[in-house]
Amino acid sequence: MSATADRLFDRRPWILLGPALSAVTFLLVIPVCFIVVYSFWLRTAIGTEEVGFHLDNWQLVLTDPFYRDILVQTIRIAVVSTLLCIALGYVPAYFIAYAGARHKLLLILLLMLPFWISYIIRTMSWINILGVSGAVNSALMAVGVIDEPMRMLYNEATVVAGLVHFLLPFMVLNIYVSLDGIDRNLTAAAQSLGCNGWQAFREVTLPLSLPGLAAGSLLCFVLAAGTYITPMILGGPQNAMFANLVFETIITQLNWPLGSALSLVLLVLLGAVVMAYTHFLGLDQIAKSFR
Amino acid sequence: MTRNASWIAITGVTILVYLLMFAPVAVVMLLSFNDSQFGAFPIEGFSLRWFVALWENEAVLRAFRVSLLLGALTAVISTTLGVLAALAIVRYDFPGKRLVSTALIAPILIPEVVLAVALLLFLRWLGIPRSFVLLLAGHVIFTLPFVILVVQARLVGVRREFEEAALSLGANPIQTFFSVTLPLIMPAVLAGMLFAFTISFDDITGTLFWKPGGVETVPTQIFAMLRHSISPEINALGTVMVVITVVLPLLGLALARRLAARTRM
């Protein structure tokens, strides 16, 4: 009899899930619902909050061209960084997938190394490369190409460079995972049917590697669009991204209701991208890189 | 012929991209040994003085202690929660399983900034100010999905028959877990723990929101130092971080392989 009861409701998985699920519920689900409510409250001039249903924050966020411009700028920086990651990442991923077993292990290990090197160290390292007394300027001045150091830092290009440097390993890894899963007989078959090497790549290998390319792009885009540290270190004041606005509003201006509305805009934007992706492709491909 | 030529091109591009990935960090390490007082080019001679300065910098040492404690606590808590949850997901069927597994990896689907804001504002509303506890809670929730994914992937490969054998021989479920399942998934548990520690040790996005005033972790300390000016001490700190997080584990791995090779003989 107890066996039937067990089959009807097995408590054991729920006991195991209890701690993790309550952590996620109390530290993530409820807080996110809370900021939805909070974004309708109002910050008064004297610094207190007016509880209620006010649309002022949302009106400001959705109509003020200042916020719209930064949102557009954020999307542009994230898209450009992602495209550069694809351009720089595909060839190395291909090389790793088709290299001999000995090189493969070393190359994958090297690819994982950046994950172990602090993000902030990697970001600030660009100051040593592109700064006024950085490697590029010193080298060019030593050779005599330029007399005065060039100002290359603190613009959109350096923000993109920092982001690409940070995101590239994610892209290479994802493309590699899907290239590595391709049955090698398929290219051989294409070639025996008369394709040359390039055609076989274009008709067989490239389409089959698109899931990895898409997974890598999703990761890169979402991580790039949600960052505020890279623009703070490598960008100038005019290169702020949307997450910088959130940080400014919450930490500096202490306008928490407005900050809630701003972070929800970011959540909706990136959430829509993730949902569109899962709708068409599913999350399995991303999980693959954990194996 | 053309196949060889294109393969050479592919090799060249790969080498360039790898150089691009590592050159900036190599420059940081190079400059940290530079005697110049500005921490930049030209190289004026070999010196360890920035490491000495670092060692005497009380703020940096304090940040290291905070980061180590935070990382260790995060790793232990997150791995405990993660292993239990992964067991439930892999070993049991229950209604709402899909929803539960999505909810558990939600912290990496949501932008970290949003997670940081939501947690900060909710706990503040509850009357819990920015504190070490908030920092720890944030790091646990953010690292949990990584642990779950790693352990889950391994657990799928552990055959249920082993556990059933132990159970049929009279072990209770808890004994079975500790003497059969846990040893079999140990590599993944350790990997998840290391993963959680590294993510916590490296995190700055959430940490800048959650940390109480006056408390710094290593990344936020570097961030604060960068706001003043790029001093050679930062380069030295970068070198120390790379040695701790990269060189030491690699040496350990090499040593372990060597020992394993010797015992096999």
XYZ file of C-alpha atoms in Angstrom:
556
model
C 0.000 0.000 0.000
C 2.760 2.382 0.870
C 4.323 1.478 -2.442
C 1.306 2.862 -4.286
C 1.411 5.988 -2.151
C 5.060 6.344 -3.063
C 4.262 6.096 -6.709
C 1.560 8.699 -6.367
C 3.786 11.178 -4.629
C 7.476 10.614 -4.170
C 8.820 13.116 -1.682
C 12.493 12.173 -2.072
C 13.348 14.339 -5.111
C 11.705 17.327 -3.463
C 13.769 16.844 -0.300
C 16.915 16.773 -2.430
C 15.778 19.791 -4.417
C 14.647 21.718 -1.351
C 17.804 23.710 -0.554
C 18.658 24.613 -4.164
C 15.070 25.442 -5.104
C 14.526 27.620 -2.052
C 17.806 29.436 -2.767
C 16.670 30.135 -6.326
C 13.180 31.119 -5.163
C 14.236 33.489 -2.404
C 17.366 34.903 -4.007
C 16.224 35.115 -7.603
C 12.544 34.535 -8.417
C 11.015 36.638 -5.654
C 13.637 39.427 -5.981
C 12.977 39.716 -9.731
C 9.215 39.862 -9.108
C 9.941 42.425 -6.410
C 11.785 44.790 -8.752
C 8.849 44.586 -11.173
C 6.617 45.958 -8.404
C 9.346 48.332 -7.225
C 9.690 49.911 -10.669
C 6.181 51.356 -10.245
C 7.081 53.072 -6.995
C 8.403 56.571 -6.970
C 11.513 58.202 -5.617
C 10.549 61.473 -3.957
C 12.723 64.572 -3.767
C 13.502 63.980 -0.102
C 14.803 60.482 -0.796
C 11.919 58.363 0.439
C 9.825 56.050 -1.677
C 6.231 56.520 -2.549
C 4.509 53.173 -2.703
C 1.865 52.902 -5.373
C 1.302 52.454 -9.033
C 3.146 55.209 -10.831
C 4.095 55.029 -14.467
C 6.640 57.856 -14.228
C 9.761 55.654 -14.242
C 8.535 53.649 -17.180
C 7.513 56.740 -19.064
C 10.982 58.201 -18.559
C 12.797 55.005 -19.520
C 10.690 54.305 -22.598
C 10.426 57.815 -24.026
C 13.608 59.692 -23.065
C 15.943 59.642 -26.111
C 18.937 59.498 -23.720
C 18.030 55.969 -22.642
C 17.062 54.910 -26.157
C 20.409 56.065 -27.565
C 22.368 54.168 -24.942
C 20.250 51.088 -25.576
C 21.014 51.310 -29.300
C 24.698 51.845 -28.524
C 24.696 48.796 -26.228
C 23.152 46.589 -28.896
C 25.595 47.915 -31.495
C 28.648 47.222 -29.305
C 27.378 43.734 -28.446
C 26.594 42.866 -32.081
C 29.948 44.142 -33.370
C 31.806 42.235 -30.636
C 29.900 39.053 -31.443
C 30.585 39.356 -35.187
C 34.290 39.926 -34.515
C 34.326 36.867 -32.251
C 32.856 34.807 -35.095
C 35.397 36.217 -37.560
C 38.337 35.568 -35.255
C 37.026 32.395 -33.646
C 35.913 30.141 -36.488
C 39.324 29.371 -37.964
C 40.995 28.416 -34.648
C 37.979 26.254 -33.767
C 38.307 24.508 -37.128
C 42.026 24.030 -36.583
C 41.485 22.481 -33.125
C 38.770 20.158 -34.412
C 40.900 18.856 -37.274
C 44.344 19.001 -35.659
C 46.166 15.849 -34.575
C 45.380 14.394 -31.167
C 48.547 15.756 -29.565
C 48.004 19.362 -30.593
C 44.328 19.144 -29.836
C 44.744 18.584 -26.111
C 47.269 21.393 -25.775
C 45.143 23.804 -27.797
C 42.016 23.062 -25.778
C 43.956 23.492 -22.566
C 45.281 26.835 -23.816
C 41.755 27.829 -24.789
C 40.551 27.140 -21.249
C 43.376 29.155 -19.693
C 41.758 32.576 -20.216
C 38.772 31.373 -18.159
C 41.180 30.993 -15.264
C 42.773 34.403 -15.714
C 40.926 37.158 -13.932
C 38.495 39.091 -16.135
C 39.579 42.413 -14.709
C 43.274 41.654 -15.286
C 42.557 40.700 -18.896
C 40.504 43.863 -19.380
C 43.039 46.222 -17.863
C 45.895 44.531 -19.751
C 44.762 46.503 -22.816
C 45.878 49.692 -21.096
C 49.415 48.276 -21.229
C 49.028 47.562 -24.934
C 47.195 50.650 -26.219
C 47.928 53.245 -23.549
C 50.042 56.352 -24.098
C 53.131 54.520 -22.819
C 51.850 51.098 -23.852
C 53.448 48.468 -26.055
C 52.151 49.742 -29.403
C 53.107 53.370 -28.858
C 56.542 52.479 -27.448
C 57.271 50.147 -30.328
C 56.171 52.655 -32.978
C 58.161 55.444 -31.340
C 61.252 53.270 -31.009
C 61.067 52.441 -34.711
C 60.493 56.093 -35.516
C 57.095 55.802 -37.218
C 55.553 58.342 -34.846
C 57.041 61.071 -32.653
C 54.147 61.619 -30.319
C 52.239 58.775 -28.641
C 48.817 58.222 -30.196
C 45.711 58.352 -28.040
C 44.053 55.028 -28.721
C 42.295 54.247 -25.446
C 38.901 55.156 -24.039
C 36.682 54.912 -27.098
C 34.200 52.456 -28.523
C 36.893 50.518 -30.388
C 38.806 49.732 -27.198
C 35.599 48.674 -25.462
C 34.961 46.270 -28.344
C 38.579 45.051 -28.214
C 38.275 44.335 -24.495
C 34.961 42.520 -24.993
C 36.248 40.427 -27.905
C 39.302 39.459 -25.884
C 37.042 38.361 -23.028
C 34.421 36.572 -25.166
C 36.538 34.891 -27.837
C 37.220 31.680 -25.847
C 33.454 31.135 -25.395
C 32.968 31.417 -29.142
C 35.880 29.162 -30.108
C 34.817 26.528 -27.594
C 31.224 26.423 -28.823
C 32.168 26.241 -32.496
C 34.771 23.596 -31.726
C 32.232 21.445 -29.872
C 29.906 21.375 -32.846
C 32.696 20.912 -35.432
C 34.066 18.032 -33.413
C 30.690 16.287 -33.474
C 30.520 16.183 -37.279
C 30.893 12.759 -38.828
C 34.098 12.940 -40.894
C 32.657 10.529 -43.455
C 30.255 13.234 -44.573
C 33.012 15.470 -45.952
C 34.678 12.463 -47.526
C 31.359 11.538 -49.132
C 30.890 15.080 -50.460
C 34.361 14.994 -51.938
C 33.870 11.601 -53.529
C 30.726 13.031 -55.137
C 32.840 15.701 -56.792
C 33.043 18.595 -54.351
C 36.391 20.254 -53.930
C 37.642 20.994 -50.414
C 36.069 24.439 -50.225
C 32.721 23.243 -51.604
C 32.660 20.346 -49.150
C 33.281 22.816 -46.346
C 30.586 25.197 -47.536
C 27.961 22.562 -48.236
C 28.594 20.148 -45.361
C 30.865 21.329 -42.566
C 29.700 24.929 -42.287
C 25.948 24.196 -42.084
C 26.569 21.422 -39.541
C 28.630 23.769 -37.368
C 25.938 26.458 -37.293
C 24.382 25.239 -34.006
C 27.706 25.823 -32.237
C 28.103 29.149 -33.971
C 24.622 30.163 -32.820
C 25.241 29.015 -29.241
C 28.539 30.903 -29.118
C 26.912 34.006 -30.570
C 24.111 33.899 -28.009
C 26.587 33.638 -25.149
C 28.777 36.420 -26.534
C 25.868 38.752 -27.227
C 24.223 38.268 -23.848
C 27.480 38.613 -21.917
C 28.554 41.661 -23.930
C 25.211 43.460 -23.674
C 25.080 42.995 -19.903
C 28.520 44.302 -19.037
C 29.404 47.568 -17.350
C 32.961 46.843 -16.181
C 34.633 46.870 -19.620
C 33.194 50.288 -20.620
C 34.179 51.641 -17.201
C 37.809 50.548 -17.647
C 38.360 50.860 -21.401
C 35.688 53.328 -22.509
C 35.307 57.071 -22.259
C 32.297 58.812 -20.677
C 30.386 58.694 -23.958
C 30.810 54.907 -24.328
C 28.511 53.961 -21.446
C 26.446 50.843 -21.982
C 23.013 50.114 -20.574
C 24.330 48.265 -17.542
C 26.420 51.342 -16.693
C 23.171 53.296 -16.468
C 21.770 50.708 -14.082
C 24.900 50.872 -11.924
C 24.918 54.693 -11.915
C 21.229 54.939 -11.058
C 21.356 52.388 -8.247
C 24.759 52.924 -6.657
C 25.470 56.606 -7.301
C 22.064 58.273 -7.589
C 20.367 55.831 -5.213
C 17.206 56.029 -7.336
C 16.181 52.429 -6.800
C 12.728 52.458 -8.456
C 14.179 53.976 -11.640
C 17.103 51.554 -11.466
C 14.608 48.676 -11.227
C 12.831 49.860 -14.362
C 16.147 50.194 -16.210
C 17.346 46.727 -15.239
C 13.995 45.272 -16.306
C 14.481 46.819 -19.752
C 17.801 44.993 -19.974
C 16.168 41.783 -18.727
C 13.358 41.992 -21.293
C 15.771 42.728 -24.146
C 18.196 39.922 -23.343
C 15.382 37.621 -22.242
C 13.716 38.074 -25.635
C 16.978 37.148 -27.372
C 17.423 34.039 -25.216
C 13.779 32.999 -25.691
C 13.944 33.443 -29.446
C 17.086 31.331 -29.422
C 15.633 28.525 -27.266
C 12.445 28.577 -29.292
C 14.316 27.909 -32.511
C 17.335 25.934 -31.337
C 16.929 24.765 -27.732
C 19.477 25.025 -24.944
C 21.087 21.621 -25.498
C 23.923 22.979 -27.582
C 25.087 25.253 -24.773
C 24.946 22.423 -22.244
C 27.249 20.409 -24.541
C 30.250 22.588 -23.805
C 30.069 21.498 -20.175
C 30.913 17.922 -21.069
C 48.465 20.988 -52.920
C 45.738 23.642 -52.340
C 44.598 21.612 -49.391
C 48.064 21.997 -47.882
C 48.202 25.708 -48.642
C 44.850 26.342 -46.967
C 45.842 24.228 -43.992
C 48.968 26.369 -43.584
C 46.807 29.503 -43.707
C 44.488 28.020 -41.090
C 47.448 27.194 -38.869
C 48.802 30.726 -39.251
C 45.488 32.363 -38.346
C 45.124 30.057 -35.348
C 48.576 30.984 -34.064
C 47.785 34.690 -34.508
C 44.497 34.428 -32.652
C 46.121 32.521 -29.789
C 48.866 35.177 -29.633
C 46.197 37.859 -29.528
C 44.539 36.038 -26.637
C 47.684 35.813 -24.562
C 49.848 38.782 -25.571
C 48.110 41.367 -23.362
C 48.416 39.202 -20.257
C 52.030 38.383 -21.125
C 52.738 42.116 -21.324
C 51.216 42.590 -17.852
C 53.537 39.897 -16.493
C 56.536 41.359 -18.304
C 55.891 44.873 -16.997
C 55.441 43.664 -13.441
C 59.189 42.893 -13.378
C 60.103 46.259 -14.896
C 62.173 48.597 -12.752
C 60.552 51.734 -14.279
C 58.537 53.683 -11.759
C 55.515 54.166 -14.032
C 54.711 50.552 -14.726
C 54.989 51.004 -18.465
C 57.426 50.792 -21.341
C 60.371 51.145 -21.838
C 61.822 48.215 -19.919
C 64.470 49.634 -17.606
C 65.738 46.508 -15.940
C 64.637 43.586 -13.832
C 63.203 44.292 -10.422
C 61.020 42.607 -7.849
C 60.205 45.804 -6.069
C 56.561 45.880 -7.161
C 56.036 42.486 -5.596
C 57.587 43.754 -2.380
C 55.331 46.803 -2.511
C 52.385 44.491 -3.053
C 53.327 42.336 -0.090
C 53.427 45.437 2.092
C 50.091 46.744 0.798
C 47.692 46.022 3.641
C 44.570 46.724 1.526
C 45.575 44.144 -1.079
C 46.307 41.493 1.539
C 42.951 42.151 3.192
C 41.211 41.842 -0.196
C 42.962 38.502 -0.733
C 41.719 37.170 2.587
C 38.140 38.287 1.823
C 38.254 36.725 -1.649
C 39.654 33.418 -0.397
C 37.084 33.124 2.394
C 34.221 34.129 0.103
C 35.358 31.751 -2.643
C 35.770 28.821 -0.259
C 32.373 29.315 1.415
C 30.696 29.798 -1.962
C 32.298 26.621 -3.316
C 31.216 24.479 -0.342
C 27.627 25.774 -0.123
C 27.051 25.881 -3.857
C 28.435 22.382 -4.397
C 26.347 20.912 -1.571
C 23.141 22.415 -2.948
C 24.150 21.565 -6.510
C 24.941 17.891 -5.894
C 21.622 17.322 -4.095
C 19.679 19.041 -6.874
C 21.555 17.174 -9.614
C 20.746 13.852 -7.870
C 17.051 14.710 -7.828
C 17.045 15.704 -11.489
C 18.991 12.722 -12.801
C 17.696 9.965 -10.524
C 14.017 10.793 -10.145
C 11.041 11.538 -12.309
C 8.644 14.031 -10.896
C 5.984 16.403 -12.176
C 7.316 19.771 -13.265
C 10.830 18.469 -13.846
C 11.462 20.624 -16.901
C 10.342 23.743 -15.105
C 12.503 22.896 -12.098
C 15.633 22.323 -14.157
C 15.088 25.554 -16.063
C 14.561 27.438 -12.789
C 17.800 25.997 -11.431
C 19.879 27.245 -14.347
C 17.978 30.559 -14.513
C 20.764 32.439 -12.694
C 22.966 32.123 -15.782
C 20.135 32.919 -18.180
C 19.457 36.211 -16.425
C 22.007 39.010 -16.948
C 24.170 39.262 -13.862
C 23.459 42.986 -13.494
C 19.732 42.301 -13.214
C 20.331 39.495 -10.723
C 22.545 41.847 -8.713
C 19.982 44.654 -8.683
C 17.056 42.384 -7.816
C 18.854 40.662 -4.937
C 20.262 43.928 -3.555
C 16.956 45.796 -3.629
C 14.855 42.912 -2.316
C 17.104 42.226 0.658
C 17.401 45.948 1.347
C 13.613 46.178 1.393
C 13.577 43.300 3.879
C 15.951 45.334 6.041
C 19.099 43.339 5.249
C 21.782 45.847 4.252
C 24.802 45.220 2.053
C 26.950 42.777 3.966
C 29.184 39.758 3.637
C 26.077 37.561 3.900
C 24.490 39.283 0.895
C 27.753 38.872 -1.008
C 27.840 35.173 -0.155
C 24.178 34.661 -1.076
C 24.770 36.373 -4.402
C 27.828 34.301 -5.216
C 26.068 31.056 -4.273
C 23.063 31.742 -6.483
C 25.287 32.786 -9.361
C 27.592 29.738 -9.207
C 24.880 27.135 -8.485
C 23.916 26.502 -12.151
C 27.522 25.766 -13.118
C 27.869 23.151 -10.360
C 24.529 21.567 -11.280
C 25.435 21.353 -14.986
C 28.846 19.808 -14.298
C 27.623 17.262 -11.725
C 24.528 16.404 -13.762
C 26.638 15.647 -16.833
C 28.738 13.189 -14.829
C 25.841 11.637 -12.927
C 24.083 10.705 -16.165
C 27.060 8.460 -16.930
C 26.998 6.635 -13.573
C 24.954 3.474 -13.938
C 22.052 3.109 -11.572
C 22.850 -0.610 -11.126
C 25.765 0.232 -8.808
C 23.446 2.065 -6.452
C 20.778 -0.626 -6.720
C 23.361 -3.297 -5.844
C 24.345 -1.407 -2.691
C 20.697 -0.933 -1.751
C 19.881 -4.607 -2.304
C 22.826 -5.578 -0.116
C 21.247 -3.692 2.766
C 22.790 -0.226 2.618
C 20.408 2.611 3.310
C 20.134 5.443 0.738
C 22.492 7.707 2.693
C 25.162 4.990 3.011
C 24.717 4.233 -0.671
C 25.263 7.859 -1.551
C 28.450 8.222 0.474
C 30.034 4.868 -0.371
C 28.915 4.377 -3.993
C 27.535 7.471 -5.735
C 29.775 10.152 -4.251
C 33.090 8.393 -5.014
C 31.913 7.802 -8.587
C 30.976 11.444 -9.185
C 33.904 12.822 -7.162
C 35.796 14.245 -10.175
C 32.716 16.249 -11.168
C 32.106 17.354 -7.577
C 35.678 18.627 -7.304
C 35.463 20.239 -10.732
C 32.201 21.949 -9.753
C 33.765 23.140 -6.509
C 36.798 24.525 -8.337
C 34.490 26.108 -10.908
C 32.414 27.793 -8.185
C 35.536 28.978 -6.377
C 37.061 30.463 -9.523
C 33.853 32.198 -10.582
C 33.423 33.660 -7.121
C 37.100 34.656 -6.891
C 36.882 36.419 -10.248
C 33.447 38.006 -9.954
C 33.173 41.774 -10.080
C 29.852 42.519 -11.822
C 27.659 41.419 -8.934
C 30.247 42.045 -6.238
C 30.378 45.803 -6.878
C 26.629 45.943 -6.187
C 26.616 43.673 -3.154
C 29.795 44.457 -1.250
C 29.459 46.562 1.865
C 31.465 49.800 2.028
C 35.065 49.246 3.067
C 35.110 45.561 2.117
C 37.017 44.768 -1.062
C 37.608 41.524 -2.904
C 40.679 41.195 -5.122
C 38.841 42.212 -8.337
C 37.124 45.207 -6.731
C 40.450 46.188 -5.157
C 42.098 46.133 -8.599
C 39.142 48.100 -9.949
C 39.554 50.727 -7.232
C 43.317 50.909 -7.907
C 42.647 51.352 -11.640
C 40.426 54.334 -10.955
C 43.378 56.157 -9.397
C 46.038 55.341 -11.963
C 47.619 52.301 -13.482
C 50.445 51.663 -11.045
C 53.049 48.922 -11.469
C 51.611 47.284 -8.362
C 48.545 46.341 -10.396
C 50.761 44.550 -12.906
C 52.443 42.692 -10.053
C 49.041 41.793 -8.619
C 48.006 40.540 -12.053
C 51.082 38.342 -12.230
C 50.369 36.920 -8.777
C 46.765 36.163 -9.794
C 47.880 34.414 -12.985
C 50.425 32.348 -11.043
C 47.833 31.353 -8.449
C 45.008 30.541 -10.842
C 46.962 29.145 -13.799
C 50.534 28.127 -13.113
C 49.939 26.356 -9.809
C 47.039 24.181 -11.025
C 49.003 23.296 -14.173
C 52.061 22.326 -12.123
C 49.832 20.267 -9.861
C 48.323 18.548 -12.877
C 51.744 17.811 -14.374
C 52.978 16.479 -11.031
C 49.915 14.290 -10.606
C 50.369 12.844 -14.099
C 54.004 12.152 -13.441
C 53.227 10.414 -10.145
C 50.454 8.431 -11.801
C 52.831 7.358 -14.570
C 55.405 6.218 -12.009
C 52.946 4.189 -9.938
C 51.674 2.538 -13.089
C 55.160 1.190 -13.762
